[in-house]
Amino acid sequence: MKLFGETLSLFVALSWTVTALFAEVGSKRMGSLAFNAIRMTMSLIMFYLALWLMMGTPYPRYADGGTWLWLLLSGLVGYVIGDYCLMQGYILIGSRFGQLFMTLSAPSAAIVGRLFLGEEMRPIAIVGMIVTIGGIAMSILSKDNDKSTQQQNGGRLKLNLPVNGIVYACGAGICQGIGLVLSKVGLLHYDASLSAALASGTVESGVLDVPWDISIAFASTMIRGLMGLTGFLLLMMLLKNERLDRLRSAVRDRKAMWCAAGSMLFGPFIGVSVSLMATRYTATGIAQTLFALTPVLIIAPAAWLFHQKVRVREVIGAIVSVCGAALFFLF
């Protein structure tokens, strides 16, 4: 089908917009770790059923040791660290600004890809980094209009967001980029492992006749999710303010549970899996650029749902940041 990959990529951007809105509400009600643990548990149940239908087994079939290693590392960086930072960012600065910082995944992926995979990093990538950071700065900085402090600082720029929220959001964007590169390595191992199984004639089909590249996308995301759930549960046991008993009160919050279900469906289950599929049907640059539209797409619904006042410079900053991310992939 013409433009199938591009359509999938745009769907991913919309999916991540929806999951970010659900996640902001749910994480504020449950806490970041409890919310992540619950939605990751939900997603693993969905993956269990999906893989049984697609591959004939409820676990990632034909994945070798290398596949598990790299995808577990990807889950550690992208889910455990990245999603923890992202949910903390949602709590402190909201999903609209949290998603803005996710454009940092492009430069972080480019740098890590250069270091670990030897991928070419052209001069335009440096321009992309500057544009991306400039767009973020445009959105979160403003002139100090307080007359009492203008005389002291000369009317310098000030941050509109709490510093700890910015740090968490930056960590989320950087970890997503690193996790993307690790996932790419894991998928290469999975492809090689499946090809070997196909060559030996030992591959069996599942209940549904689903193309193997789609099945691999869901199986890979399940491996990452297993690491995610394990990591979140361990953190809840180690951190005093995020104990496991919080899960009991969290599951009684019906609104928060609906938010967890919505975030799971459009995030770890559909969004991430379809994003892996999209890169197979269109150029990676086009797919990644369309994924990066989420910070722009989320502005209107976030302003409407959370009654936020949106300034023109914030909209322009989000667009500039997305354009910076696009420079990494389109040129």
Coordinates of C-alpha atoms in Angstrom, one line a residue:
M1 CA 0.0 0.0 0.0
K2 CA 1.3 3.4 -1.0
L3 CA 2.5 5.6 2.0
F4 CA 1.7 2.7 4.4
G5 CA 4.9 3.4 6.4
E6 CA 4.2 7.1 6.5
T7 CA 0.6 6.4 7.7
L8 CA 1.9 4.1 10.4
S9 CA 4.4 6.8 11.5
L10 CA 1.7 9.5 11.8
F11 CA -0.5 7.0 13.7
V12 CA 2.4 6.5 16.2
A13 CA 2.7 10.3 16.7
L14 CA -1.0 10.4 17.5
S15 CA -0.8 7.3 19.7
W16 CA 2.0 8.8 21.7
T17 CA 0.0 12.0 22.1
V18 CA -2.9 10.1 23.6
T19 CA -0.7 8.0 25.9
A20 CA 1.1 11.2 27.2
L21 CA -2.3 12.7 28.1
F22 CA -3.4 9.5 29.9
A23 CA 0.0 9.3 31.6
E24 CA 0.0 12.8 33.0
V25 CA -3.3 12.2 34.8
G26 CA -2.4 8.7 35.9
S27 CA 1.1 9.4 37.2
K28 CA -0.1 12.4 39.2
R29 CA -2.7 10.2 40.9
M30 CA -0.6 7.1 41.4
G31 CA 3.0 8.2 41.4
S32 CA 5.4 7.5 38.6
L33 CA 6.7 4.0 39.6
A34 CA 3.3 2.6 40.6
F35 CA 1.8 3.9 37.4
N36 CA 4.6 2.4 35.3
A37 CA 4.5 -0.9 37.1
I38 CA 0.7 -1.2 36.6
R39 CA 0.7 -0.2 32.9
M40 CA 3.7 -2.5 32.2
T41 CA 1.9 -5.4 33.8
M42 CA -1.2 -4.7 31.6
S43 CA 1.0 -4.5 28.5
L44 CA 2.7 -7.8 29.2
I45 CA -0.7 -9.6 29.5
M46 CA -1.6 -8.1 26.1
F47 CA 1.8 -9.2 24.6
Y48 CA 1.3 -12.7 26.0
L49 CA -2.0 -13.0 24.1
A50 CA -0.7 -11.3 21.0
L51 CA 2.4 -13.5 20.7
W52 CA 0.3 -16.7 21.3
L53 CA -1.9 -15.7 18.3
M54 CA 1.0 -14.5 16.1
M55 CA 3.8 -16.9 16.9
G56 CA 2.1 -19.9 18.5
T57 CA 3.8 -19.3 21.8
P58 CA 3.2 -16.7 24.5
Y59 CA 6.9 -15.8 24.6
P60 CA 9.4 -14.2 22.1
R61 CA 10.0 -17.2 19.8
Y62 CA 13.3 -17.6 17.9
A63 CA 15.0 -14.9 19.9
D64 CA 18.6 -15.8 20.6
G65 CA 20.9 -14.7 23.5
G66 CA 22.1 -11.6 21.6
T67 CA 18.6 -10.5 21.0
W68 CA 17.6 -10.9 24.6
L69 CA 20.8 -9.1 25.8
W70 CA 20.4 -6.0 23.6
L71 CA 16.6 -5.7 24.0
L72 CA 16.9 -6.1 27.8
L73 CA 19.5 -3.3 27.8
S74 CA 17.2 -1.2 25.7
G75 CA 14.4 -1.9 28.2
L76 CA 16.6 -0.9 31.1
V77 CA 17.6 2.4 29.5
G78 CA 14.4 3.3 27.6
Y79 CA 11.7 2.0 30.0
V80 CA 13.2 1.8 33.5
I81 CA 15.3 5.0 33.5
G82 CA 13.6 6.8 30.6
D83 CA 10.0 6.2 31.5
Y84 CA 10.6 6.9 35.2
C85 CA 12.1 10.2 34.2
L86 CA 9.3 10.9 31.8
M87 CA 6.5 10.3 34.4
Q88 CA 8.4 12.4 36.9
G89 CA 8.6 15.1 34.3
Y90 CA 4.8 14.8 33.6
I91 CA 4.2 15.3 37.3
L92 CA 6.4 18.3 37.6
I93 CA 6.0 20.1 34.2
G94 CA 3.1 18.4 32.5
S95 CA 2.9 16.2 29.4
R96 CA 3.0 19.1 26.9
F97 CA 6.4 20.3 28.0
G98 CA 7.5 16.7 28.8
Q99 CA 7.0 15.7 25.2
L100 CA 8.8 18.8 24.0
F101 CA 12.0 17.5 25.6
M102 CA 11.5 14.2 23.9
T103 CA 12.9 15.8 20.8
L104 CA 16.3 15.4 22.5
S105 CA 16.1 11.7 21.6
A106 CA 17.2 12.6 18.0
P107 CA 20.6 14.1 18.9
S108 CA 21.2 11.5 21.6
A109 CA 20.4 8.6 19.2
A110 CA 22.7 10.2 16.6
I111 CA 25.6 10.5 19.1
V112 CA 25.2 7.0 20.5
G113 CA 24.7 5.5 17.0
R114 CA 28.0 7.2 16.0
L115 CA 29.8 5.9 19.1
F116 CA 28.5 2.3 19.1
L117 CA 27.4 1.5 15.6
G118 CA 29.8 3.7 13.6
E119 CA 26.9 5.4 11.9
E120 CA 27.7 8.5 9.9
M121 CA 27.0 11.8 11.6
R122 CA 27.0 14.6 9.0
P123 CA 27.6 18.3 9.7
I124 CA 23.8 18.9 9.3
A125 CA 23.4 16.9 12.6
I126 CA 25.2 19.6 14.5
V127 CA 22.8 22.2 13.0
G128 CA 19.9 19.9 14.0
M129 CA 21.2 19.8 17.6
I130 CA 21.4 23.6 17.8
V131 CA 17.9 24.1 16.3
T132 CA 16.4 21.5 18.6
I133 CA 17.9 23.0 21.7
G134 CA 17.0 26.5 20.5
G135 CA 13.4 25.5 20.0
I136 CA 13.2 24.0 23.5
A137 CA 14.8 27.2 24.9
M138 CA 12.3 29.4 23.1
S139 CA 9.5 27.5 24.8
I140 CA 10.8 27.4 28.4
L141 CA 12.5 30.8 28.6
S142 CA 11.0 34.2 28.9
K143 CA 12.0 37.7 29.9
D144 CA 11.7 38.6 33.6
N145 CA 8.9 41.1 33.8
D146 CA 9.1 41.5 37.5
K147 CA 10.2 45.1 38.1
S148 CA 11.6 44.3 41.5
T149 CA 14.1 41.8 40.0
Q150 CA 14.7 43.5 36.7
Q151 CA 17.1 46.0 38.3
Q152 CA 19.1 43.2 39.8
N153 CA 19.4 40.9 36.8
G154 CA 19.1 43.5 34.0
G155 CA 15.9 41.9 32.6
R156 CA 17.6 38.6 31.8
L157 CA 15.8 35.5 30.7
K158 CA 14.2 33.2 33.3
L159 CA 13.0 29.7 33.3
N160 CA 9.2 29.1 33.2
L161 CA 9.5 25.6 34.5
P162 CA 11.0 24.0 37.7
V163 CA 14.6 22.9 37.2
N164 CA 14.0 19.4 38.6
G165 CA 11.2 18.9 36.0
I166 CA 13.6 20.0 33.2
V167 CA 16.3 17.6 34.4
Y168 CA 13.8 14.7 34.5
A169 CA 12.4 15.5 31.0
C170 CA 15.9 15.9 29.5
G171 CA 16.8 12.5 31.0
A172 CA 13.7 11.0 29.4
G173 CA 14.5 12.3 26.0
I174 CA 18.2 11.3 26.1
C175 CA 17.3 7.8 27.4
Q176 CA 14.7 7.3 24.6
G177 CA 17.4 8.0 22.0
I178 CA 19.9 5.6 23.6
G179 CA 17.2 3.0 23.9
L180 CA 16.3 3.3 20.3
V181 CA 19.9 2.5 19.2
L182 CA 20.0 -0.5 21.6
S183 CA 16.6 -1.7 20.2
K184 CA 18.0 -1.4 16.6
V185 CA 20.9 -3.7 17.6
G186 CA 18.5 -6.2 19.2
L187 CA 16.3 -6.2 16.1
L188 CA 19.3 -7.0 13.9
H189 CA 20.1 -10.0 16.1
Y190 CA 16.4 -11.1 16.0
D191 CA 16.3 -10.8 12.2
A192 CA 19.5 -13.0 12.0
S193 CA 18.1 -15.5 14.5
L194 CA 14.8 -15.8 12.6
S195 CA 16.5 -16.1 9.3
A196 CA 18.6 -19.0 10.6
A197 CA 15.4 -20.7 11.8
L198 CA 13.7 -20.2 8.5
A199 CA 16.7 -21.6 6.6
S200 CA 16.6 -24.7 8.8
G201 CA 12.9 -25.2 8.2
T202 CA 12.1 -25.2 12.0
V203 CA 9.8 -22.2 11.9
E204 CA 6.1 -22.8 12.8
S205 CA 3.2 -20.4 12.3
G206 CA 0.9 -19.1 15.0
V207 CA -2.9 -19.1 15.1
L208 CA -3.1 -16.1 12.9
D209 CA -1.2 -15.7 9.6
V210 CA 0.7 -12.6 10.5
P211 CA 3.9 -11.4 8.7
W212 CA 7.0 -12.2 10.7
D213 CA 8.2 -8.6 10.8
I214 CA 5.1 -7.6 12.6
S215 CA 5.4 -10.5 15.1
I216 CA 9.1 -9.6 15.8
A217 CA 8.1 -6.0 16.5
F218 CA 5.6 -7.2 19.2
A219 CA 8.0 -9.8 20.6
S220 CA 10.9 -7.3 20.8
T221 CA 8.7 -4.9 22.7
M222 CA 7.7 -7.7 25.1
I223 CA 11.3 -8.4 26.0
R224 CA 11.8 -4.7 26.7
G225 CA 8.6 -4.7 28.8
L226 CA 9.9 -7.6 30.9
M227 CA 12.9 -5.6 31.9
G228 CA 10.7 -2.5 32.4
L229 CA 8.4 -4.3 34.9
T230 CA 11.3 -5.9 36.7
G231 CA 13.1 -2.6 37.1
F232 CA 10.0 -0.7 38.3
L233 CA 9.3 -3.3 41.0
L234 CA 12.9 -3.3 42.2
L235 CA 12.9 0.5 42.4
M236 CA 9.6 0.4 44.4
M237 CA 11.3 -1.9 46.9
L238 CA 14.4 0.2 47.1
L239 CA 13.0 3.7 47.2
K240 CA 11.4 4.6 50.6
N241 CA 8.8 7.0 49.1
E242 CA 7.7 4.5 46.4
R243 CA 6.9 1.3 48.4
L244 CA 5.1 -1.7 46.9
D245 CA 2.1 -1.1 49.2
R246 CA 1.4 2.0 47.1
L247 CA 0.2 -0.5 44.4
R248 CA -2.7 -1.5 46.6
S249 CA -4.1 2.0 46.9
A250 CA -3.3 2.7 43.2
V251 CA -5.4 -0.2 41.9
R252 CA -8.4 1.1 43.9
D253 CA -8.3 4.4 42.1
R254 CA -10.7 3.6 39.2
K255 CA -9.8 6.8 37.2
A256 CA -6.1 6.2 37.5
M257 CA -6.5 2.6 36.4
W258 CA -8.4 3.7 33.3
C259 CA -5.6 6.1 32.6
A260 CA -3.1 3.3 33.0
A261 CA -5.0 1.1 30.6
G262 CA -5.3 3.9 28.0
S263 CA -1.6 4.7 28.4
M264 CA -0.7 1.1 28.1
L265 CA -2.8 0.5 25.0
F266 CA -1.5 3.5 23.1
G267 CA 2.0 3.5 24.5
P268 CA 3.9 0.2 25.2
F269 CA 1.5 -2.1 23.3
I270 CA 0.4 -0.3 20.1
G271 CA 2.6 2.8 19.9
V272 CA 6.0 1.2 20.5
S273 CA 5.2 -1.9 18.4
V274 CA 3.8 0.0 15.5
S275 CA 6.9 2.4 15.6
L276 CA 9.1 -0.7 15.0
M277 CA 6.9 -1.7 12.1
A278 CA 6.9 1.7 10.6
T279 CA 10.6 1.8 10.2
R280 CA 10.3 -1.3 8.0
Y281 CA 7.9 0.2 5.5
T282 CA 9.4 3.6 5.1
A283 CA 12.7 5.3 5.4
T284 CA 13.9 5.6 9.0
G285 CA 14.3 9.4 8.6
I286 CA 10.8 9.9 7.5
A287 CA 9.4 7.7 10.2
Q288 CA 11.5 9.4 13.0
T289 CA 10.5 12.8 11.8
L290 CA 6.8 11.9 11.9
F291 CA 7.2 10.4 15.3
A292 CA 8.7 13.7 16.5
L293 CA 5.4 15.6 15.7
T294 CA 4.0 14.6 19.1
P295 CA 5.2 17.8 20.9
V296 CA 3.2 19.8 18.4
L297 CA 0.1 17.6 18.2
I298 CA -0.2 17.6 22.0
I299 CA -0.4 21.3 22.4
A300 CA -4.2 21.8 21.6
P301 CA -5.6 18.8 23.5
A302 CA -3.4 19.5 26.6
A303 CA -4.5 23.1 26.6
W304 CA -8.1 22.1 26.4
L305 CA -8.1 19.2 28.8
F306 CA -5.9 20.8 31.5
H307 CA -7.0 24.4 30.9
Q308 CA -3.5 25.6 30.1
K309 CA -2.6 28.9 28.7
V310 CA -0.5 28.5 25.6
R311 CA 1.8 31.3 24.5
V312 CA 2.7 31.8 20.8
R313 CA 6.4 31.5 21.6
E314 CA 5.8 28.0 23.1
V315 CA 4.0 26.9 19.9
I316 CA 6.8 28.3 17.7
G317 CA 9.4 26.7 20.0
A318 CA 7.8 23.3 19.7
I319 CA 7.7 23.6 15.9
V320 CA 11.3 24.7 15.8
S321 CA 12.4 21.8 18.0
V322 CA 10.6 19.3 15.8
C323 CA 12.3 20.9 12.7
G324 CA 15.6 20.4 14.5
A325 CA 14.9 16.8 15.0
A326 CA 13.9 16.4 11.4
L327 CA 17.3 17.6 10.3
F328 CA 18.8 14.4 11.7
F329 CA 16.8 12.2 9.5
L330 CA 15.8 13.9 6.3
F331 CA 19.1 15.4 5.1

